[in-house]
GROMACS .gro file of C-alpha atoms in nm:
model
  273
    1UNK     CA    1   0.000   0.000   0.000
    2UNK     CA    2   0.122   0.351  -0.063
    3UNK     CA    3   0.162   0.583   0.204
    4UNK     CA    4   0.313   0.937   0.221
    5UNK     CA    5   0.575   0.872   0.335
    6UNK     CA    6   0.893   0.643   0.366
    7UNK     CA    7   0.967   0.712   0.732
    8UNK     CA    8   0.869   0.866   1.052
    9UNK     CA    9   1.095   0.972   1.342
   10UNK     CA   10   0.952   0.976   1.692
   11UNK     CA   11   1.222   1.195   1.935
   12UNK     CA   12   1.242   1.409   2.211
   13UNK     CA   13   1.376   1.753   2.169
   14UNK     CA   14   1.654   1.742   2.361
   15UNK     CA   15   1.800   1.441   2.087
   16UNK     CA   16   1.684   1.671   1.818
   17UNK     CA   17   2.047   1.758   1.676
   18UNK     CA   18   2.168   1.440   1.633
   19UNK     CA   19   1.759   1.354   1.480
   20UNK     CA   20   1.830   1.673   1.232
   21UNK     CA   21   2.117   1.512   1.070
   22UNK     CA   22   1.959   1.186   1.025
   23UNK     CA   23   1.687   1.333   0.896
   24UNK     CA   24   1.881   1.612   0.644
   25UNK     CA   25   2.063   1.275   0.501
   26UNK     CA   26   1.808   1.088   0.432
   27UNK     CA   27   1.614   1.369   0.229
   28UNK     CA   28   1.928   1.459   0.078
   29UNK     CA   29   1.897   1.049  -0.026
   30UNK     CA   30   1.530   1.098  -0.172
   31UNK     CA   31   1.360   0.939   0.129
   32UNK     CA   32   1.029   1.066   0.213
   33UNK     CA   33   1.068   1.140   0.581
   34UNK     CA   34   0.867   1.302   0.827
   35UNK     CA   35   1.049   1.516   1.055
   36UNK     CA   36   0.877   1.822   1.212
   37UNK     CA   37   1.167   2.098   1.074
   38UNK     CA   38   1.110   2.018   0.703
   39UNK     CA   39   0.657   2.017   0.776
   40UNK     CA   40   0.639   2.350   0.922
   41UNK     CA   41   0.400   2.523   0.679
   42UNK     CA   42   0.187   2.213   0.657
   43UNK     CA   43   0.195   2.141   1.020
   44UNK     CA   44   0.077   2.559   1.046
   45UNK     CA   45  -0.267   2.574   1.210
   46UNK     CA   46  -0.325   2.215   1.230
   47UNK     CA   47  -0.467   2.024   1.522
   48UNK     CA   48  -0.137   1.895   1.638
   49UNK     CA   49  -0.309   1.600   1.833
   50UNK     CA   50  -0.545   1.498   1.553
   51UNK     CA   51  -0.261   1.490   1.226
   52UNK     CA   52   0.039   1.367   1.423
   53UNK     CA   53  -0.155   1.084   1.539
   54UNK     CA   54  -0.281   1.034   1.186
   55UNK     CA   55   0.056   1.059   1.032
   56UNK     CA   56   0.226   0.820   1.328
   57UNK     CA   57  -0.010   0.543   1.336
   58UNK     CA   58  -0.146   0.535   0.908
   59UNK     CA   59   0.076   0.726   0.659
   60UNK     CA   60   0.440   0.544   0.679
   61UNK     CA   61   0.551   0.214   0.621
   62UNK     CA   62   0.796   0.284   0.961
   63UNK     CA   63   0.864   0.475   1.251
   64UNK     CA   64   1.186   0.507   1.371
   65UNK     CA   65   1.161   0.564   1.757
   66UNK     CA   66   1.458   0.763   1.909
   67UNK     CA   67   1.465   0.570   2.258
   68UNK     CA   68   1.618   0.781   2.564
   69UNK     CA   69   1.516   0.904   2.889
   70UNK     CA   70   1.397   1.260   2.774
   71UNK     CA   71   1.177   1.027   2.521
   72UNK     CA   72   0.996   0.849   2.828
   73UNK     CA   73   0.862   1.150   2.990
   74UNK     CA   74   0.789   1.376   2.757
   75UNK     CA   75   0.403   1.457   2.636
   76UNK     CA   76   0.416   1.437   2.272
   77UNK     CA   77   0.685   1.170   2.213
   78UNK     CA   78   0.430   0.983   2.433
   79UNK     CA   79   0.115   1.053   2.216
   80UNK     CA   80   0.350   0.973   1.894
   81UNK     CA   81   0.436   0.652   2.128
   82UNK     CA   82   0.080   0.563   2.169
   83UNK     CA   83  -0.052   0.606   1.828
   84UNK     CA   84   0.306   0.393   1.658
   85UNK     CA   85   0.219   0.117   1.909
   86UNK     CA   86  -0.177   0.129   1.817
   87UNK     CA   87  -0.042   0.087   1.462
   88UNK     CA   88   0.188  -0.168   1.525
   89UNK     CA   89  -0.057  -0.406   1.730
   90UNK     CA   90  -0.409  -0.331   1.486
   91UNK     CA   91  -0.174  -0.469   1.188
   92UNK     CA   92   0.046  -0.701   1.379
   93UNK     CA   93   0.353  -0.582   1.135
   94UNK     CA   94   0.711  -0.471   1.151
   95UNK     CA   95   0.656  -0.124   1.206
   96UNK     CA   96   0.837   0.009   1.479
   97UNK     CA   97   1.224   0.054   1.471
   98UNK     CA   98   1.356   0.111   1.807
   99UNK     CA   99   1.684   0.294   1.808
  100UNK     CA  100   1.872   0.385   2.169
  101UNK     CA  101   2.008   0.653   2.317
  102UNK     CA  102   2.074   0.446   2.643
  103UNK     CA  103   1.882   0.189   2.784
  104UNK     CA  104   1.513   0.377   2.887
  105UNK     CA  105   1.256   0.096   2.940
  106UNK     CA  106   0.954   0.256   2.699
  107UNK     CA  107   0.578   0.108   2.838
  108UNK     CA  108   0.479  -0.121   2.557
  109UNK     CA  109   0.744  -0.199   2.378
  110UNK     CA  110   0.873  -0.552   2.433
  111UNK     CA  111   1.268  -0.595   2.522
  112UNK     CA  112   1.327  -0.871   2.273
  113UNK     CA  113   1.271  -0.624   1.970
  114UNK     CA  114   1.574  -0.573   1.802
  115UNK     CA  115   1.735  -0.244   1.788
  116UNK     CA  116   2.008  -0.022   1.709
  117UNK     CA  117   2.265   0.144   1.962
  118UNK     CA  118   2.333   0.501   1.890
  119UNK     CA  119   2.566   0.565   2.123
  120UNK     CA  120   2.871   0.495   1.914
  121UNK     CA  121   2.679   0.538   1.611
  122UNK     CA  122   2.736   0.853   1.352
  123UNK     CA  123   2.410   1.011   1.254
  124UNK     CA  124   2.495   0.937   0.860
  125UNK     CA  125   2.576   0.588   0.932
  126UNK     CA  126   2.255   0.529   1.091
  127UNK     CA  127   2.040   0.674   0.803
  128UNK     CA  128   2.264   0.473   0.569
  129UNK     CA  129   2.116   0.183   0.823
  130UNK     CA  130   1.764   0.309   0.748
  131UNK     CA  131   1.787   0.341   0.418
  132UNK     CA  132   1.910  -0.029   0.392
  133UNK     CA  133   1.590  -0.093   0.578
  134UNK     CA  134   1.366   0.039   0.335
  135UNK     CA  135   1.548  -0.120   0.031
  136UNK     CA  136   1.507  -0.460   0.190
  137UNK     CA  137   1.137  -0.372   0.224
  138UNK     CA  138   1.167  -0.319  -0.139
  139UNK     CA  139   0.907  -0.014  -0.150
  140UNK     CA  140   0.803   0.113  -0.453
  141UNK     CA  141   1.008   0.454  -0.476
  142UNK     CA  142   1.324   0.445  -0.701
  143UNK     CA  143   1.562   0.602  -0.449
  144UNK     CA  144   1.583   0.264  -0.389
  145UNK     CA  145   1.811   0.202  -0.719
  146UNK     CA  146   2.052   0.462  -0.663
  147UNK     CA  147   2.410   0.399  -0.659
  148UNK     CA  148   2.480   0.601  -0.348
  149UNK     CA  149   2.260   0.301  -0.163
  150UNK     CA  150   2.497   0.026  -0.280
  151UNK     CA  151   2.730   0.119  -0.009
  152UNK     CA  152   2.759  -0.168   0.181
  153UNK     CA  153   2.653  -0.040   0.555
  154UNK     CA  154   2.981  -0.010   0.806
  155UNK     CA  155   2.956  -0.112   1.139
  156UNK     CA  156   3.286   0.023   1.299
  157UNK     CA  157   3.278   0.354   1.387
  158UNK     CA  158   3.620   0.451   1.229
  159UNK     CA  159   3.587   0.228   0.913
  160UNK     CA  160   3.267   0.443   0.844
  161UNK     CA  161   3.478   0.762   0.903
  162UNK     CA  162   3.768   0.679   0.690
  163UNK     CA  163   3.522   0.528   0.440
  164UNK     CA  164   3.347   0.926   0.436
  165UNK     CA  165   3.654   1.042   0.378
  166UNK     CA  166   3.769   0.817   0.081
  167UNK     CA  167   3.394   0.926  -0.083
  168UNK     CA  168   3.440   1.261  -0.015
  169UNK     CA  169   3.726   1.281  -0.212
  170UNK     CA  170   3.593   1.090  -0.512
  171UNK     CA  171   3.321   1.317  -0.507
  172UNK     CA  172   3.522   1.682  -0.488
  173UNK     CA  173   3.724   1.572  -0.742
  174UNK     CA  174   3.378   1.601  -0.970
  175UNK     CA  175   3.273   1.886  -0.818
  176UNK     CA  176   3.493   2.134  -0.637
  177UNK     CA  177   3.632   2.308  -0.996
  178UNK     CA  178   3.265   2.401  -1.020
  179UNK     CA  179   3.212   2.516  -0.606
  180UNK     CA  180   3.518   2.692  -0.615
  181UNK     CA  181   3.388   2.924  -0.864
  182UNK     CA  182   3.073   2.951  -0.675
  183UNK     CA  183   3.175   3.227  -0.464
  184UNK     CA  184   2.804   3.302  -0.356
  185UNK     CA  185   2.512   3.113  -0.360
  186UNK     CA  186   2.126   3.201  -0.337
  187UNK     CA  187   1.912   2.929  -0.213
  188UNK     CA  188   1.520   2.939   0.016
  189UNK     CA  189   1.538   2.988   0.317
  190UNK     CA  190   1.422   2.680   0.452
  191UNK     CA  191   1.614   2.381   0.644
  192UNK     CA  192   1.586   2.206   0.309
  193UNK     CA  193   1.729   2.489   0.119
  194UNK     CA  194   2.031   2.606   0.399
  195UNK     CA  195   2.117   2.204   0.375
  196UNK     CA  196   2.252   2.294   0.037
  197UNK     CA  197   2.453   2.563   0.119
  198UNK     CA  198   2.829   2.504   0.083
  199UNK     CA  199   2.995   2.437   0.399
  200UNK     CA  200   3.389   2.453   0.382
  201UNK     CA  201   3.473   2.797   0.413
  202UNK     CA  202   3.338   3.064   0.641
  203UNK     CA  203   3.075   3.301   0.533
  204UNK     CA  204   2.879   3.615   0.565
  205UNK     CA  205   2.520   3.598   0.496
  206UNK     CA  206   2.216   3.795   0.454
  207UNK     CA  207   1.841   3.704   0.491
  208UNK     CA  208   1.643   3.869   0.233
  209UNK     CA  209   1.300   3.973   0.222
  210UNK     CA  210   1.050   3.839  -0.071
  211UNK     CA  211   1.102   4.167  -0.218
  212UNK     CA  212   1.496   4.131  -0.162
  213UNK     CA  213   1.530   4.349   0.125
  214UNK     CA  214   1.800   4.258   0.407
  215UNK     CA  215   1.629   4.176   0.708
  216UNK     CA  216   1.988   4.039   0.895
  217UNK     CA  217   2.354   4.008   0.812
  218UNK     CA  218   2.614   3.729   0.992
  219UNK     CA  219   2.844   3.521   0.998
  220UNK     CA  220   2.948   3.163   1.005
  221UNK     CA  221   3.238   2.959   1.057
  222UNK     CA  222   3.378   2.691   0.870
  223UNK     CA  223   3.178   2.347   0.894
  224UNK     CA  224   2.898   2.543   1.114
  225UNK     CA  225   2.639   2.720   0.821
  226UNK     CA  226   2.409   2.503   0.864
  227UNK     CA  227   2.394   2.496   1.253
  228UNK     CA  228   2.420   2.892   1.220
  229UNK     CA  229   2.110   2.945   0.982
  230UNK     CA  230   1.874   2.690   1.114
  231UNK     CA  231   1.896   2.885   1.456
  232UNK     CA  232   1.710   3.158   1.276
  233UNK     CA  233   1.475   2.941   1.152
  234UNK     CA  234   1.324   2.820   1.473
  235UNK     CA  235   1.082   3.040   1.706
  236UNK     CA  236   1.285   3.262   1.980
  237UNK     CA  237   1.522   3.529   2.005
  238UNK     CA  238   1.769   3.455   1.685
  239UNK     CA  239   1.420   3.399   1.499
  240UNK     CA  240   1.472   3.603   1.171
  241UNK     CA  241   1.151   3.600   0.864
  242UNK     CA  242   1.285   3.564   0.545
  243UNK     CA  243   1.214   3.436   0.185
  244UNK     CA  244   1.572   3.399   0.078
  245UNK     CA  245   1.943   3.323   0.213
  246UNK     CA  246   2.250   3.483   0.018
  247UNK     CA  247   2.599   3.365   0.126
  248UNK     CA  248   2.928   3.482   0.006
  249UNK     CA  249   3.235   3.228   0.140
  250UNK     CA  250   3.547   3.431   0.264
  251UNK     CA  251   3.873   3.301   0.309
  252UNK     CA  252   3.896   3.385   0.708
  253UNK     CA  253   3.630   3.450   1.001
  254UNK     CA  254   3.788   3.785   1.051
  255UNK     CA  255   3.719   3.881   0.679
  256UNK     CA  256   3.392   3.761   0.706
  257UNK     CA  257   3.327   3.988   0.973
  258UNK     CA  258   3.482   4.278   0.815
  259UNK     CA  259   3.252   4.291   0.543
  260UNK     CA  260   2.935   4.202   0.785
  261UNK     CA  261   3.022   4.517   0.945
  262UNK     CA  262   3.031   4.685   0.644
  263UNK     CA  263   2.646   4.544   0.513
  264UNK     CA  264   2.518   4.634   0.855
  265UNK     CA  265   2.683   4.987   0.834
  266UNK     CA  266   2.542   5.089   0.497
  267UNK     CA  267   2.215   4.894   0.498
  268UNK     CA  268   2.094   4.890   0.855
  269UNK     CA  269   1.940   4.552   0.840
  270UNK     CA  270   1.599   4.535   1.049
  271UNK     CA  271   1.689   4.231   1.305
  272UNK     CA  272   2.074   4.388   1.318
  273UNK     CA  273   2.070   4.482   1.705
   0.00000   0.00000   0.00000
């Protein structure tokens, strides 16, 4: 049967950065996943209670549950709980997919199903463990036939890494003549679109109105755009509206900030305190 999705991930928030980069690689795979960052428009106005238990219990073929102690006592990761184990006994099928933080005891779900230890586990190497999942399923969704899922999955911690490494290379050696003449890059701003933002030099960036205003200029290190933008994507005080993210990658911090100053000095940015 077709459902909407490929995937559902049950957490609590206090796991959600180590969730986020599950969930950014297995969209970045073609998965159809449902985490909460990349449904925020749909999820708008919605009766939270009445879709989430919809979506957990009848639109995904799994749900992987993110097992710790924050997960026990929390209220929603408790309704999501409920409404995976409904699903789970009403079609007595492999459905949940219990994956541990430590060793919580969660009401209802037996000890002798098998699951996955996180604790020395990188995030990647755990969607690549997903993703294996869902090819042995053998859905109907041709993500399943790319080559990037051949990868054979690598249990050792530091195989996996060097293993990265060795693909990363391949891969730059395809692409970085045409990055390194991407100096700046214009994408949505939206988790999905900050996820393709270039992340090996540091930057300054501006978020732009829909009618290409600058609401806010910063700055981001090397390896951290991604953990710098999302922060103004979430509700509280680095919350910033915007329809569009421009980056331009410097060759230091310190220039970066340099020519921040500069954008802030000349066009007074409305969320530059």
């Amino acid at each position: 049967m077709t459902k909407k999705y490929d995937v559902v991930l049950s957490f609590a928030s206090e796991n959600r950065e180590y969730v986020r980069a599950v969930a950014v690689t297995l969209q970045a795979a073609g998965i159809k996943v449902f985490y909460d960052e990349f449904e925020q428009a749909n999820l708008w106005g919605k009766n939270l209670y009445v879709h989430l238990d919809e979506i957990y219990r009848n639109e995904a073929h799994f749900c992987v549950m993110f097992i710790s102690k924050h997960y026990l006592i929390k209220t929603w990761t408790n309704h999501e709980r409920e409404s995976v184990q409904a699903r789970a006994f009403q079609k007595k099928e492999e459905y949940i997919l219990p994956a541990r933080f430590d060793s919580t005891e969660i009401p209802g779900l037996i000890p002798t199903i098998s699951y996955i230890d996180l604790q020395n586990l990188l995030p990647e190497n755990f969607a690549t463990i997903i993703i294996q999942k869902l090819k042995n399923k053998k859905l109907n969704t041709s993500i399943l036939t790319k080559d990037n899922l051949k990868t054979p999955i690598i249990k050792d911690i530091n195989q996996y890494k060097f293993r990265k490494k060795t693909i990363l290379r391949r891969n730059q050696s395809l692409n970085n003549a045409k990055k390194s003449k991407q100096k700046t890059q214009t994408v949505n701003f939206t988790f999905e679109g900050i996820s393709q933002l270039s992340n090996d030099k540091p930057i300054v960036y501006k978020v732009l109105t829909q009618g290409g205003r600058n609401n806010y200029t910063g700055v981001a290190k090397k390896g951290e755009v991604y953990i710098t933008l999302q922060k103004h994507l979430q509700p509280g005080k680095n919350y910033v509206p915007g329809y569009k993210v421009k980056i331009e990658r410097m060759s230091t911090i310190q220039e970066a900030q340099e020519k921040a100053n500069r954008i802030i000095k000349i066009s007074k940015p409305k969320y530059n305190k």
